JSON list of C-alpha atoms in Angstrom, two decimals:
[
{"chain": "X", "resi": 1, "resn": "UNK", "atom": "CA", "xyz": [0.00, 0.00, 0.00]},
{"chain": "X", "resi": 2, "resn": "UNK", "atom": "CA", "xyz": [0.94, 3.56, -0.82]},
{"chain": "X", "resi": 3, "resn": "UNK", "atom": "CA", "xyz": [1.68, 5.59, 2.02]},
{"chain": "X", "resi": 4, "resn": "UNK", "atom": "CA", "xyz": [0.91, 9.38, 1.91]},
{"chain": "X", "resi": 5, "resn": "UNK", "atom": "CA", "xyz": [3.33, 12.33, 2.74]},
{"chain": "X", "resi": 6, "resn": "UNK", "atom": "CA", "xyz": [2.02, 12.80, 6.46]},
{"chain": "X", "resi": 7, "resn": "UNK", "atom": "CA", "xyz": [2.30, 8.71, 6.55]},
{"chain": "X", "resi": 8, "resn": "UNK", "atom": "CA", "xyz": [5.91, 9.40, 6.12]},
{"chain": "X", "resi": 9, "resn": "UNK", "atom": "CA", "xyz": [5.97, 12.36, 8.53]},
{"chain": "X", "resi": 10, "resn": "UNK", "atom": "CA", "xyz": [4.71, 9.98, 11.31]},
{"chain": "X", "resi": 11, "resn": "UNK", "atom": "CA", "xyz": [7.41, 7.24, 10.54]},
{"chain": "X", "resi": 12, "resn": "UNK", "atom": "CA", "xyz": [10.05, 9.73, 11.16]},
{"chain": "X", "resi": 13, "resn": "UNK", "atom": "CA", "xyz": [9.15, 11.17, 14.15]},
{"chain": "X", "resi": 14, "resn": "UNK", "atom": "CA", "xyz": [9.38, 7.92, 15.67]},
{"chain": "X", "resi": 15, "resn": "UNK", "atom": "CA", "xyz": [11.98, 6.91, 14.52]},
{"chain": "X", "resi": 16, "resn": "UNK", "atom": "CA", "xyz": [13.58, 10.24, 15.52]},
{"chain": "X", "resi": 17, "resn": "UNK", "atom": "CA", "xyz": [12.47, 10.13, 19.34]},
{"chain": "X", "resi": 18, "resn": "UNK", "atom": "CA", "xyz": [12.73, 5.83, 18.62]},
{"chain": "X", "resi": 19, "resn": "UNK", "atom": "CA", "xyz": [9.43, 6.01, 20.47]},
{"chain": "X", "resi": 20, "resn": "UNK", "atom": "CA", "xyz": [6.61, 8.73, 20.63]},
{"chain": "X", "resi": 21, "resn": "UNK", "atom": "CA", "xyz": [3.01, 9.28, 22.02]},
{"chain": "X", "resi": 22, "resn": "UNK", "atom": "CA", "xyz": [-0.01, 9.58, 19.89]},
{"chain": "X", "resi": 23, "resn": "UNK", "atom": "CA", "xyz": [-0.32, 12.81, 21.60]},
{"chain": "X", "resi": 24, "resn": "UNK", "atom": "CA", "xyz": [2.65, 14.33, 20.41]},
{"chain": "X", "resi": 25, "resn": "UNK", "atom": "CA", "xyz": [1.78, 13.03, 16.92]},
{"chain": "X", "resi": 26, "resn": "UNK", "atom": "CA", "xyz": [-1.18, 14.81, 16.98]},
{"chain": "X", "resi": 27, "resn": "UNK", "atom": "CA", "xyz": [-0.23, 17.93, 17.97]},
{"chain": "X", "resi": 28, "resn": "UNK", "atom": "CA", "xyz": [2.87, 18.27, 15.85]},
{"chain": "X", "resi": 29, "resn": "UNK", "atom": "CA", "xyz": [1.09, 16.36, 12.70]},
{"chain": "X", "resi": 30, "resn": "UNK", "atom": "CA", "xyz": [-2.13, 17.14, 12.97]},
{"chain": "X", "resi": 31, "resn": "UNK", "atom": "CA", "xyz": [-3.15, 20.23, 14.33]},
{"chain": "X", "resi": 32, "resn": "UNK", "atom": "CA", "xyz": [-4.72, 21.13, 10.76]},
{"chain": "X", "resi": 33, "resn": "UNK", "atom": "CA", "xyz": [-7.28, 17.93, 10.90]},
{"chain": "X", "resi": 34, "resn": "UNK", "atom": "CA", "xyz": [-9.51, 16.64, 12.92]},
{"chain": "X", "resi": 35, "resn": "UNK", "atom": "CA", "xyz": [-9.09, 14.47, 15.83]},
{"chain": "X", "resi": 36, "resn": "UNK", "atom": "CA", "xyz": [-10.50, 11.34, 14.20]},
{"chain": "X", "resi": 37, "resn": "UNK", "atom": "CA", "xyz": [-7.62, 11.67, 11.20]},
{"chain": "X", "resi": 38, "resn": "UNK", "atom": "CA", "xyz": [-4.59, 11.08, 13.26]},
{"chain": "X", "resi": 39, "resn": "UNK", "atom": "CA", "xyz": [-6.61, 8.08, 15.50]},
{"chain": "X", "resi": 40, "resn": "UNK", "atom": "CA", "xyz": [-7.90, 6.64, 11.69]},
{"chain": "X", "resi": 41, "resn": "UNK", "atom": "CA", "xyz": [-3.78, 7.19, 10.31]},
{"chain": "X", "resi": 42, "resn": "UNK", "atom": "CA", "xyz": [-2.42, 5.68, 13.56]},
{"chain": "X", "resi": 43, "resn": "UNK", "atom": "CA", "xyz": [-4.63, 2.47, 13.02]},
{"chain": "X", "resi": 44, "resn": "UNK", "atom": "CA", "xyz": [-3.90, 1.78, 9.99]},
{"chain": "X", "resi": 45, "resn": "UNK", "atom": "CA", "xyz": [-0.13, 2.00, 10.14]},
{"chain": "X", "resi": 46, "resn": "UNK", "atom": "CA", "xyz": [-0.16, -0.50, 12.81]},
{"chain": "X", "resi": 47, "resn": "UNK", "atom": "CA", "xyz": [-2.52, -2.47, 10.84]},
{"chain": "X", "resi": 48, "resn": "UNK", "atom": "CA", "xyz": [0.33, -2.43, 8.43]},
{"chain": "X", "resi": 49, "resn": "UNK", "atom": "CA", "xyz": [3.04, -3.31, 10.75]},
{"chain": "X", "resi": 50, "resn": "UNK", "atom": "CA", "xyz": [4.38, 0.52, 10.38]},
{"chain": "X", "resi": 51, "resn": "UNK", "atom": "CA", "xyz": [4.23, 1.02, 13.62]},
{"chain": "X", "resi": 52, "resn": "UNK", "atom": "CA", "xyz": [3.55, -0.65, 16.84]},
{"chain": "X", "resi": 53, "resn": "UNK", "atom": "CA", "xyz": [2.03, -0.14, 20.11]},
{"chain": "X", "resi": 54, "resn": "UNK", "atom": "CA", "xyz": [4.25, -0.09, 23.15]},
{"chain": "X", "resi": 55, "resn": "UNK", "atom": "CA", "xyz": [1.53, 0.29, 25.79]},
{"chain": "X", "resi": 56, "resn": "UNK", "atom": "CA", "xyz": [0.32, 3.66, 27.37]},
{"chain": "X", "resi": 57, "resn": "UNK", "atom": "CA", "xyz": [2.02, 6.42, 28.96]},
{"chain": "X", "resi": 58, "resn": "UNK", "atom": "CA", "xyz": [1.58, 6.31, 32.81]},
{"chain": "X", "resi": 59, "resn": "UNK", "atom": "CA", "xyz": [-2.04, 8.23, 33.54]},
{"chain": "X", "resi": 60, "resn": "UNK", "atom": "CA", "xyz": [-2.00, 11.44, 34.39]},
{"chain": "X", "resi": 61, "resn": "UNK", "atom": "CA", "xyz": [-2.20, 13.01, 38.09]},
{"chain": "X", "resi": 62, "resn": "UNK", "atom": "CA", "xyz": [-5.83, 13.49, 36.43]},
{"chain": "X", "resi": 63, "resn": "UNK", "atom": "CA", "xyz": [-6.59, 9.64, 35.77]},
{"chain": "X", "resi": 64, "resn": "UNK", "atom": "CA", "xyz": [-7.90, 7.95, 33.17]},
{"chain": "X", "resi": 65, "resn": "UNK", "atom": "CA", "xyz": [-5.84, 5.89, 30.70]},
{"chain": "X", "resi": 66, "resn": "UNK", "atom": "CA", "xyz": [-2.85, 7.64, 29.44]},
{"chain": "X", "resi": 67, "resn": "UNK", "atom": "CA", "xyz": [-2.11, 7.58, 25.52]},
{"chain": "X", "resi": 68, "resn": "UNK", "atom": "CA", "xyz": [-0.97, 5.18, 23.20]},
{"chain": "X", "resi": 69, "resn": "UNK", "atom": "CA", "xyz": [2.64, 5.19, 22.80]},
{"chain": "X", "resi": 70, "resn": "UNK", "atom": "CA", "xyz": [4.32, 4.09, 19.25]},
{"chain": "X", "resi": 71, "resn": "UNK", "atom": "CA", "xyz": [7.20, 2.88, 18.23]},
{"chain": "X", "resi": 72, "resn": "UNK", "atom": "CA", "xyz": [8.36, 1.41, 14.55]},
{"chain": "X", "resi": 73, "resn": "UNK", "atom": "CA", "xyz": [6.72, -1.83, 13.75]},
{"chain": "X", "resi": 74, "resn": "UNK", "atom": "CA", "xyz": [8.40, -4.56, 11.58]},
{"chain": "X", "resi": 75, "resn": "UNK", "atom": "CA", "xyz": [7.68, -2.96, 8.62]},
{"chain": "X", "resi": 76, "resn": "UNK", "atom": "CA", "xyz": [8.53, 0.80, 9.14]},
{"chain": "X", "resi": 77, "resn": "UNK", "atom": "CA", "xyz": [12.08, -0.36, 10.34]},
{"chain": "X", "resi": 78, "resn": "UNK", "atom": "CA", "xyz": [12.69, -2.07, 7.15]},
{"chain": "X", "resi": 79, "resn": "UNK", "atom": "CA", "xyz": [11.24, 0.84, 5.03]},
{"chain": "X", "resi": 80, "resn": "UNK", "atom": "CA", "xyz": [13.61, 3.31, 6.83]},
{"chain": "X", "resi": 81, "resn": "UNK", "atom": "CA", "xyz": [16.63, 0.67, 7.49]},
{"chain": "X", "resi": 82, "resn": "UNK", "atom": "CA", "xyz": [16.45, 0.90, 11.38]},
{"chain": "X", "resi": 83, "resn": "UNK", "atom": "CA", "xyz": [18.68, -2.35, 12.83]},
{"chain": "X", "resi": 84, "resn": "UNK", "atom": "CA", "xyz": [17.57, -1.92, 16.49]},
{"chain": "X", "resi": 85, "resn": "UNK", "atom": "CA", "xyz": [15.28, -4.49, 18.08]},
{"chain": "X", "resi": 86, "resn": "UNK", "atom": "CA", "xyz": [11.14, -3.77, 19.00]},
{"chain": "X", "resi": 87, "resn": "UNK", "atom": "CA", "xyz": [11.25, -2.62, 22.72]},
{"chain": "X", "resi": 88, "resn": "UNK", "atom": "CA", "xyz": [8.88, -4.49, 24.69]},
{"chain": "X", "resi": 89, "resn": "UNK", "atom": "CA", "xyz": [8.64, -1.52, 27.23]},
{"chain": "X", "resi": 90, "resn": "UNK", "atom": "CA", "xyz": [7.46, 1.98, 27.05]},
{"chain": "X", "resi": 91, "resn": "UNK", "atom": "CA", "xyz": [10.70, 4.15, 27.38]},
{"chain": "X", "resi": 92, "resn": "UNK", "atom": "CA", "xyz": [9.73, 7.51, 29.68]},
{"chain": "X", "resi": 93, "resn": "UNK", "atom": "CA", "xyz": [12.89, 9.15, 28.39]},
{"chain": "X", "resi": 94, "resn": "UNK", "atom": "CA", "xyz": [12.35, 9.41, 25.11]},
{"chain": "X", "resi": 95, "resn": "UNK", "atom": "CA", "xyz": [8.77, 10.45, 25.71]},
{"chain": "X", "resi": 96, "resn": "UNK", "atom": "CA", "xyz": [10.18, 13.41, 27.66]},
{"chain": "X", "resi": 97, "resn": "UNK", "atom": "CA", "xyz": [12.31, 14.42, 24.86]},
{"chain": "X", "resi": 98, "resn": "UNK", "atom": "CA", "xyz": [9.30, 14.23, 22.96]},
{"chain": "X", "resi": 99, "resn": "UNK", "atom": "CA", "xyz": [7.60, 16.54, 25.14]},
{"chain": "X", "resi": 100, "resn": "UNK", "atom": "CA", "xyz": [10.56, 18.74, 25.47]},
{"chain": "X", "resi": 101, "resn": "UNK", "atom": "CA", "xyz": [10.86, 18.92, 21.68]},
{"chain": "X", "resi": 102, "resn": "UNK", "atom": "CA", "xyz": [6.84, 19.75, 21.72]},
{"chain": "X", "resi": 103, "resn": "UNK", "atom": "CA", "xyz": [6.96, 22.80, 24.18]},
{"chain": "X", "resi": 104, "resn": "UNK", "atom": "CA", "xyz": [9.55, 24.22, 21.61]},
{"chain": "X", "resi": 105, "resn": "UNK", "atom": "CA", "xyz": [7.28, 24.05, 18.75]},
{"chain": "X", "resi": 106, "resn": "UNK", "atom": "CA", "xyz": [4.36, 25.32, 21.17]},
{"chain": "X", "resi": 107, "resn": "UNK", "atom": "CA", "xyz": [6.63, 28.27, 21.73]},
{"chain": "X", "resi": 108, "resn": "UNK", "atom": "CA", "xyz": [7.46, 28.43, 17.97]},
{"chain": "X", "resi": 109, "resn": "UNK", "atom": "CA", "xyz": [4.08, 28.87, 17.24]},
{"chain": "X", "resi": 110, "resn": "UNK", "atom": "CA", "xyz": [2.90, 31.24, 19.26]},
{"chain": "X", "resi": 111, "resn": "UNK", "atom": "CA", "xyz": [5.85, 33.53, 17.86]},
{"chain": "X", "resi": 112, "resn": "UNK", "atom": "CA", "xyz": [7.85, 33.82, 20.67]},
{"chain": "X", "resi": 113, "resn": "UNK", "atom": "CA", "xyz": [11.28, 32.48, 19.02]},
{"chain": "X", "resi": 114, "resn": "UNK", "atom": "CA", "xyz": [12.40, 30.37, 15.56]},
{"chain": "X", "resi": 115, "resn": "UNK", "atom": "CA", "xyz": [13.83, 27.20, 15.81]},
{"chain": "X", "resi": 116, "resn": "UNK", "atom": "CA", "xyz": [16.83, 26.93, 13.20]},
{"chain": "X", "resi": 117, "resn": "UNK", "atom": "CA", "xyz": [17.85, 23.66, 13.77]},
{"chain": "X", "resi": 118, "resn": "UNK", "atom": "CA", "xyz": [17.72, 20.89, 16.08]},
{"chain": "X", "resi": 119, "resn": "UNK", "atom": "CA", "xyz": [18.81, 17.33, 16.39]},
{"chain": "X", "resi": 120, "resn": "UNK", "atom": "CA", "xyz": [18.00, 14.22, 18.79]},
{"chain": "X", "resi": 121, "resn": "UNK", "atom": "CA", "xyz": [21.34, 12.74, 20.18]},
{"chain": "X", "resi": 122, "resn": "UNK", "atom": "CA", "xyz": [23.92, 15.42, 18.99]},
{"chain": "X", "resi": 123, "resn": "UNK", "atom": "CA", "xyz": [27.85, 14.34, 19.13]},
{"chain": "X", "resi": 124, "resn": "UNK", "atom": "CA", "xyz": [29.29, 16.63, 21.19]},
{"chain": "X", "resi": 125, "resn": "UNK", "atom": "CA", "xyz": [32.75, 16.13, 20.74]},
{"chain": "X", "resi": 126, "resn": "UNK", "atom": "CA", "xyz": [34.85, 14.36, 22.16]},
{"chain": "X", "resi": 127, "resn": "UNK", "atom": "CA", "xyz": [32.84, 11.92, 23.94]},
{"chain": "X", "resi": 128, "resn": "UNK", "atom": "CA", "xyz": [29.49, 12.81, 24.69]},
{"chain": "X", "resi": 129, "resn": "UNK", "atom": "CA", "xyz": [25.99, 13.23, 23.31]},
{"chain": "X", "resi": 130, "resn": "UNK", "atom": "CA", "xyz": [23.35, 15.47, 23.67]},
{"chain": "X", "resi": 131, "resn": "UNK", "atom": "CA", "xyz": [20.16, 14.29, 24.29]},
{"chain": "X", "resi": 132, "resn": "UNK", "atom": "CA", "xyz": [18.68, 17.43, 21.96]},
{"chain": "X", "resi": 133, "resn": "UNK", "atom": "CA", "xyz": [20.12, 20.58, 20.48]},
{"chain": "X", "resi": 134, "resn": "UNK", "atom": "CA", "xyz": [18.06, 23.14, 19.49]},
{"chain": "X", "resi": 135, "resn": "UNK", "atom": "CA", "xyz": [19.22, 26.47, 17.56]},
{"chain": "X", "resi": 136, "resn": "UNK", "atom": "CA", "xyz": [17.01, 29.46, 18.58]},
{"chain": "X", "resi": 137, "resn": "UNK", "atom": "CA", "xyz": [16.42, 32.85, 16.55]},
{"chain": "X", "resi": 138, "resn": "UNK", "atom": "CA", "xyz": [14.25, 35.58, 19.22]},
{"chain": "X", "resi": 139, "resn": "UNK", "atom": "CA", "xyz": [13.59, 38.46, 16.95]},
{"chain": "X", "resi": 140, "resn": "UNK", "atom": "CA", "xyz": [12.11, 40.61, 19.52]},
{"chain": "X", "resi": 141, "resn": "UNK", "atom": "CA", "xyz": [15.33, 40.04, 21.29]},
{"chain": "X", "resi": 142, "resn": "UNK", "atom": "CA", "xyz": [17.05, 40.39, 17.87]},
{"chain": "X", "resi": 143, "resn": "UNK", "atom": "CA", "xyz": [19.70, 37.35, 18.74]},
{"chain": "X", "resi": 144, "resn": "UNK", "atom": "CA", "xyz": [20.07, 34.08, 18.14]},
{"chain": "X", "resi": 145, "resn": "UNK", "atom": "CA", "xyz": [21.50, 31.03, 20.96]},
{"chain": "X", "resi": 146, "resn": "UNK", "atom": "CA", "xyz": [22.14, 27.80, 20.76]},
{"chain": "X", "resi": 147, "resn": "UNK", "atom": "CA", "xyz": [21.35, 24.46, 23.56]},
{"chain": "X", "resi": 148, "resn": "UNK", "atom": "CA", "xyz": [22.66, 20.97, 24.75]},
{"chain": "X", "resi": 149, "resn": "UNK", "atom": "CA", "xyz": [19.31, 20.17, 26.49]},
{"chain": "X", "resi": 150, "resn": "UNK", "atom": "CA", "xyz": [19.40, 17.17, 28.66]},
{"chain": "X", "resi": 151, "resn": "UNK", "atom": "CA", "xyz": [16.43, 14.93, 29.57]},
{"chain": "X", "resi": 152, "resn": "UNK", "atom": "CA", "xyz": [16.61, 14.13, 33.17]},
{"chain": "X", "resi": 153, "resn": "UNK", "atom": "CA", "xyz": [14.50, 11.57, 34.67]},
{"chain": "X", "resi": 154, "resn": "UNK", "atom": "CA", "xyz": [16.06, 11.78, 37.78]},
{"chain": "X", "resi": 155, "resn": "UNK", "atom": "CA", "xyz": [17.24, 8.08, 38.33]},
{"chain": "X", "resi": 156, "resn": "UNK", "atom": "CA", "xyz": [20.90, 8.84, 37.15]},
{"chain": "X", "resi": 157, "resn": "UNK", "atom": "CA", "xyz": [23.41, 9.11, 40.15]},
{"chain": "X", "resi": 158, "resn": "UNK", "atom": "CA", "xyz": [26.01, 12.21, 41.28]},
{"chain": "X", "resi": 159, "resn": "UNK", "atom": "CA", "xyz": [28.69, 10.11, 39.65]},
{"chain": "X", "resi": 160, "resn": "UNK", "atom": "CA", "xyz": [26.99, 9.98, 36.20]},
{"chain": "X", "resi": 161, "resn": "UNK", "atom": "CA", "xyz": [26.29, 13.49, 36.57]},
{"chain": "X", "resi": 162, "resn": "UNK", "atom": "CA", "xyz": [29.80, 14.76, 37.36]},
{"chain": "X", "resi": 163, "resn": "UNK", "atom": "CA", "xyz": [31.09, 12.36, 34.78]},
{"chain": "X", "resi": 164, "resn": "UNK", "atom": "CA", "xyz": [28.37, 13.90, 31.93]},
{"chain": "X", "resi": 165, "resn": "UNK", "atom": "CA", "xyz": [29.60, 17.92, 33.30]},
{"chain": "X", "resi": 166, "resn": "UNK", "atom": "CA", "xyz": [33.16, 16.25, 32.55]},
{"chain": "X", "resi": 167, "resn": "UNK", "atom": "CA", "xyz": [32.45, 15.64, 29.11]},
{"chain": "X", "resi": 168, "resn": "UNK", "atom": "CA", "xyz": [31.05, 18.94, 28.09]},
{"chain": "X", "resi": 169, "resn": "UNK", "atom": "CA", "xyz": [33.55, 20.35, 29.75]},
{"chain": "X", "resi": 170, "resn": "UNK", "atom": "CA", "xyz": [36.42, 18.92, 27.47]},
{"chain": "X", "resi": 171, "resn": "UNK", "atom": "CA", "xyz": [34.29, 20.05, 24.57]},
{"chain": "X", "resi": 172, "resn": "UNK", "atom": "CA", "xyz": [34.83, 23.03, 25.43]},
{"chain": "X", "resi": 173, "resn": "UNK", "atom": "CA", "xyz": [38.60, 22.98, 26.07]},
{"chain": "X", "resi": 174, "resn": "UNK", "atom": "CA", "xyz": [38.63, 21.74, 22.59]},
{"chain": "X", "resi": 175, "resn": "UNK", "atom": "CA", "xyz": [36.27, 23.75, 20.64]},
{"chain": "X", "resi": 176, "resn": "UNK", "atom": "CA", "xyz": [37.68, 26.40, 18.34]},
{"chain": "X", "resi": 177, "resn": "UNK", "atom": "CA", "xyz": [34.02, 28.54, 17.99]},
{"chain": "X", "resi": 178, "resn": "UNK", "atom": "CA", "xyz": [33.35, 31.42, 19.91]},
{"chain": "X", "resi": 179, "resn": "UNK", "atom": "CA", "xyz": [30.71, 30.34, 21.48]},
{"chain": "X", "resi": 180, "resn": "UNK", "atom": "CA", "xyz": [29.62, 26.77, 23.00]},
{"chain": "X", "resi": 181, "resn": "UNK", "atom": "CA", "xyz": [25.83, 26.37, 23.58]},
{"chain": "X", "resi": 182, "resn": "UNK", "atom": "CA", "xyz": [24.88, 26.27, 27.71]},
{"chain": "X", "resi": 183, "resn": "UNK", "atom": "CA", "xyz": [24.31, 23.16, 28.97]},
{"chain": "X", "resi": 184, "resn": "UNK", "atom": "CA", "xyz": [20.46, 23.05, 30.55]},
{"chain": "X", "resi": 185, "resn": "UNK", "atom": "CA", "xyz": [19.28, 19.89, 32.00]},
{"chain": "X", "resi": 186, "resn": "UNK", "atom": "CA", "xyz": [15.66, 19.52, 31.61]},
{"chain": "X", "resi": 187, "resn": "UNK", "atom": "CA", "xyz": [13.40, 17.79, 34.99]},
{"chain": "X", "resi": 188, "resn": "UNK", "atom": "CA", "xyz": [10.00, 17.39, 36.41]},
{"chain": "X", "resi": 189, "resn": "UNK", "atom": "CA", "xyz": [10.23, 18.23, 39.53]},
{"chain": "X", "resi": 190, "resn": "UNK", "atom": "CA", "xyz": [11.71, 20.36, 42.28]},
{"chain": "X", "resi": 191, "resn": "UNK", "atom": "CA", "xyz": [13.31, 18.36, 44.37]},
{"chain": "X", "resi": 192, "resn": "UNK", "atom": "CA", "xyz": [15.59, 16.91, 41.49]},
{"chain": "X", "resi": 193, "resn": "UNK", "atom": "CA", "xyz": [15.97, 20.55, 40.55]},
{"chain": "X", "resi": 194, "resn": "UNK", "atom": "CA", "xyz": [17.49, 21.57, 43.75]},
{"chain": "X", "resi": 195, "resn": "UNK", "atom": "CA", "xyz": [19.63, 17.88, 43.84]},
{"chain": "X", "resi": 196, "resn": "UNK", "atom": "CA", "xyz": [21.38, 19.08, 40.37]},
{"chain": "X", "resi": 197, "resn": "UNK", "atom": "CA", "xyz": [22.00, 22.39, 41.55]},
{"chain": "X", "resi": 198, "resn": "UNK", "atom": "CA", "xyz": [23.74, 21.70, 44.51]},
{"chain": "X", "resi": 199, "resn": "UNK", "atom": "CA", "xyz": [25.81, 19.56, 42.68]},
{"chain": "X", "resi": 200, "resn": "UNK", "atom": "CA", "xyz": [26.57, 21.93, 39.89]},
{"chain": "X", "resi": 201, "resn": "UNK", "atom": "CA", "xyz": [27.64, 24.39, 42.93]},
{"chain": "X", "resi": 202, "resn": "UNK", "atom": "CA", "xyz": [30.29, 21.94, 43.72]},
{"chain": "X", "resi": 203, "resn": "UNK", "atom": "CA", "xyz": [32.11, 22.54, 40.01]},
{"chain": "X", "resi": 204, "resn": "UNK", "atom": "CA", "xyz": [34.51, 25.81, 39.61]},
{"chain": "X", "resi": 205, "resn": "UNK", "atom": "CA", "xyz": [32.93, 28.81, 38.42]},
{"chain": "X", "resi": 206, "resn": "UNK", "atom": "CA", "xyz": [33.54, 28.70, 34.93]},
{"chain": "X", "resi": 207, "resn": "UNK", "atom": "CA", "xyz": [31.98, 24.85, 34.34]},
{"chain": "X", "resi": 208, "resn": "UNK", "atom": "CA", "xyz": [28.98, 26.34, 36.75]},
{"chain": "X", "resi": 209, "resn": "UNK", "atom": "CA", "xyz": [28.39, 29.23, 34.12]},
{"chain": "X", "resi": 210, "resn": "UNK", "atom": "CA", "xyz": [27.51, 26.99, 31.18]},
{"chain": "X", "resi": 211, "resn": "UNK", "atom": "CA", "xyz": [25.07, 24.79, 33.40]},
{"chain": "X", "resi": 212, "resn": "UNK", "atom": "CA", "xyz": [21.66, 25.49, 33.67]},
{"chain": "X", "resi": 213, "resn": "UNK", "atom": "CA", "xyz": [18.91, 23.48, 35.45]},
{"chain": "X", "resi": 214, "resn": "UNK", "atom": "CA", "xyz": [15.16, 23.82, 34.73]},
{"chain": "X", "resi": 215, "resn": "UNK", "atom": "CA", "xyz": [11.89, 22.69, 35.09]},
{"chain": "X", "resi": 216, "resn": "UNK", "atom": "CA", "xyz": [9.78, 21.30, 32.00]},
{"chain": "X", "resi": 217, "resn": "UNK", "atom": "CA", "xyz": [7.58, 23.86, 32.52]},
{"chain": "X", "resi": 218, "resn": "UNK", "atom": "CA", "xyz": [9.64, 26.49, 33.22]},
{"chain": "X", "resi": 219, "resn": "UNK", "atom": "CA", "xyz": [12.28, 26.16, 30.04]},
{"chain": "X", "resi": 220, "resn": "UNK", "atom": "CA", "xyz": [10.89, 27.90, 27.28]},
{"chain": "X", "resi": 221, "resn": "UNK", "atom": "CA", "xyz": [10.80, 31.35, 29.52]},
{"chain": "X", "resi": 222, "resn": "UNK", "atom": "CA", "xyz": [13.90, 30.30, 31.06]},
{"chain": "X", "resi": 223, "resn": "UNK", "atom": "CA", "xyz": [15.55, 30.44, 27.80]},
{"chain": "X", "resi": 224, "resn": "UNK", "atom": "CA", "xyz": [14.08, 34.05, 26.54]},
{"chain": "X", "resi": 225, "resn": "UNK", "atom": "CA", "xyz": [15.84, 34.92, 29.43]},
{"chain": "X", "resi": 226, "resn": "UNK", "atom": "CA", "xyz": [19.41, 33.11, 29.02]}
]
């Protein structure tokens, strides 16, 4: 079967973010339709072993059932020669990049910046990756930045932390441009907020000036401001 443009579109989301909700496909896909398209779209691409269903997204604080989540099916990863196995389980970090990726086109729309450019799992030389870099144009603020966000679920220890800081660190003993992005690490709540900035206060100054720590919520007027 044929698939349509938007068909595409949907494949390469997920396969961007690995896995996505049907949420985020609908608001980034389908804002221009209604909400029986995307559900009718979704269907039949699993139908057609395009994509497959992980489970749902834990519920809201709200209740009720949370949304589907997706992932390449058998047949999408052979159409767009992805080698990595099915997951069996819904993976909450990749959904948050999703989100975090989703509050920047929110914020696009409305007008309140431009996003240039942006990629999932940048190499940062020389030995890390970003979980997302995002390019930024503010024309009321006529300037332009630039992002290593990092999706924090907070179940990785000091260690990892310290050993992550490390990293970006020597990338920027080594870069030759004038200016290296901040580093802003991206939570849900509070209390892992304050955990990552006490840590960051134990780095010297100038490794505590790139780092930034904010709440989901909180980031896109966070960054008008950095």
């Amino acid at each position: 079967m044929e698939l349509t443009t938007r068909d595409y579109e949907v494949l390469k989301l997920t396969q961007t973010f690995s896995q996505v909700a049907s949420t985020h496909i609908t608001e980034l896909l389908f804002a221009d339709v209604s909400h029986s398209v995307p559900d009718r779209v979704l269907g039949r691409l699993v139908r057609l072993s395009y994509l497959s269903r992980v489970g749902r997204r834990a519920a809201s604080t709200k209740g009720g059932a949370g949304a589907f989540v997706y992932q390449l099916g058998r047949a999408g990863r052979l159409l767009l020669d992805v080698e990595e196995r099915l997951s069996p389980n819904v993976n909450n970090h990749a959904l948050m990049m999703a989100d975090t990726y989703l509050e920047l086109r929110r914020a696009e729309k409305a007008g309140v910046f431009t996003v240039t450019a942006w990629e999932v799992e940048r190499r940062v030389p020389p030995n890390v990756r970003a979980d997302l870099f995002v390019s930024l144009d503010y024309p009321q603020q006529g300037r332009s930045s630039a992002y290593f966000l990092e999706i924090d679920l907070s179940t990785e220890q000091p260690a990892r932390i310290r050993e992550k800081v490390a990293g970006y660190w020597r990338a920027v003993e080594v870069s030759t441009a004038d200016y290296f992005p901040y580093v802003v690490f991206v939570v849900r709540h509070q209390v892992r907020k304050n955990e990552l900035g006490r840590i960051f206060r134990q780095f010297p100054e100038e490794q505590r000036d790139m780092l930034r720590v904010y709440l989901i919520g909180e980031l896109i007027p966070e960054l008008m401001r950095l």
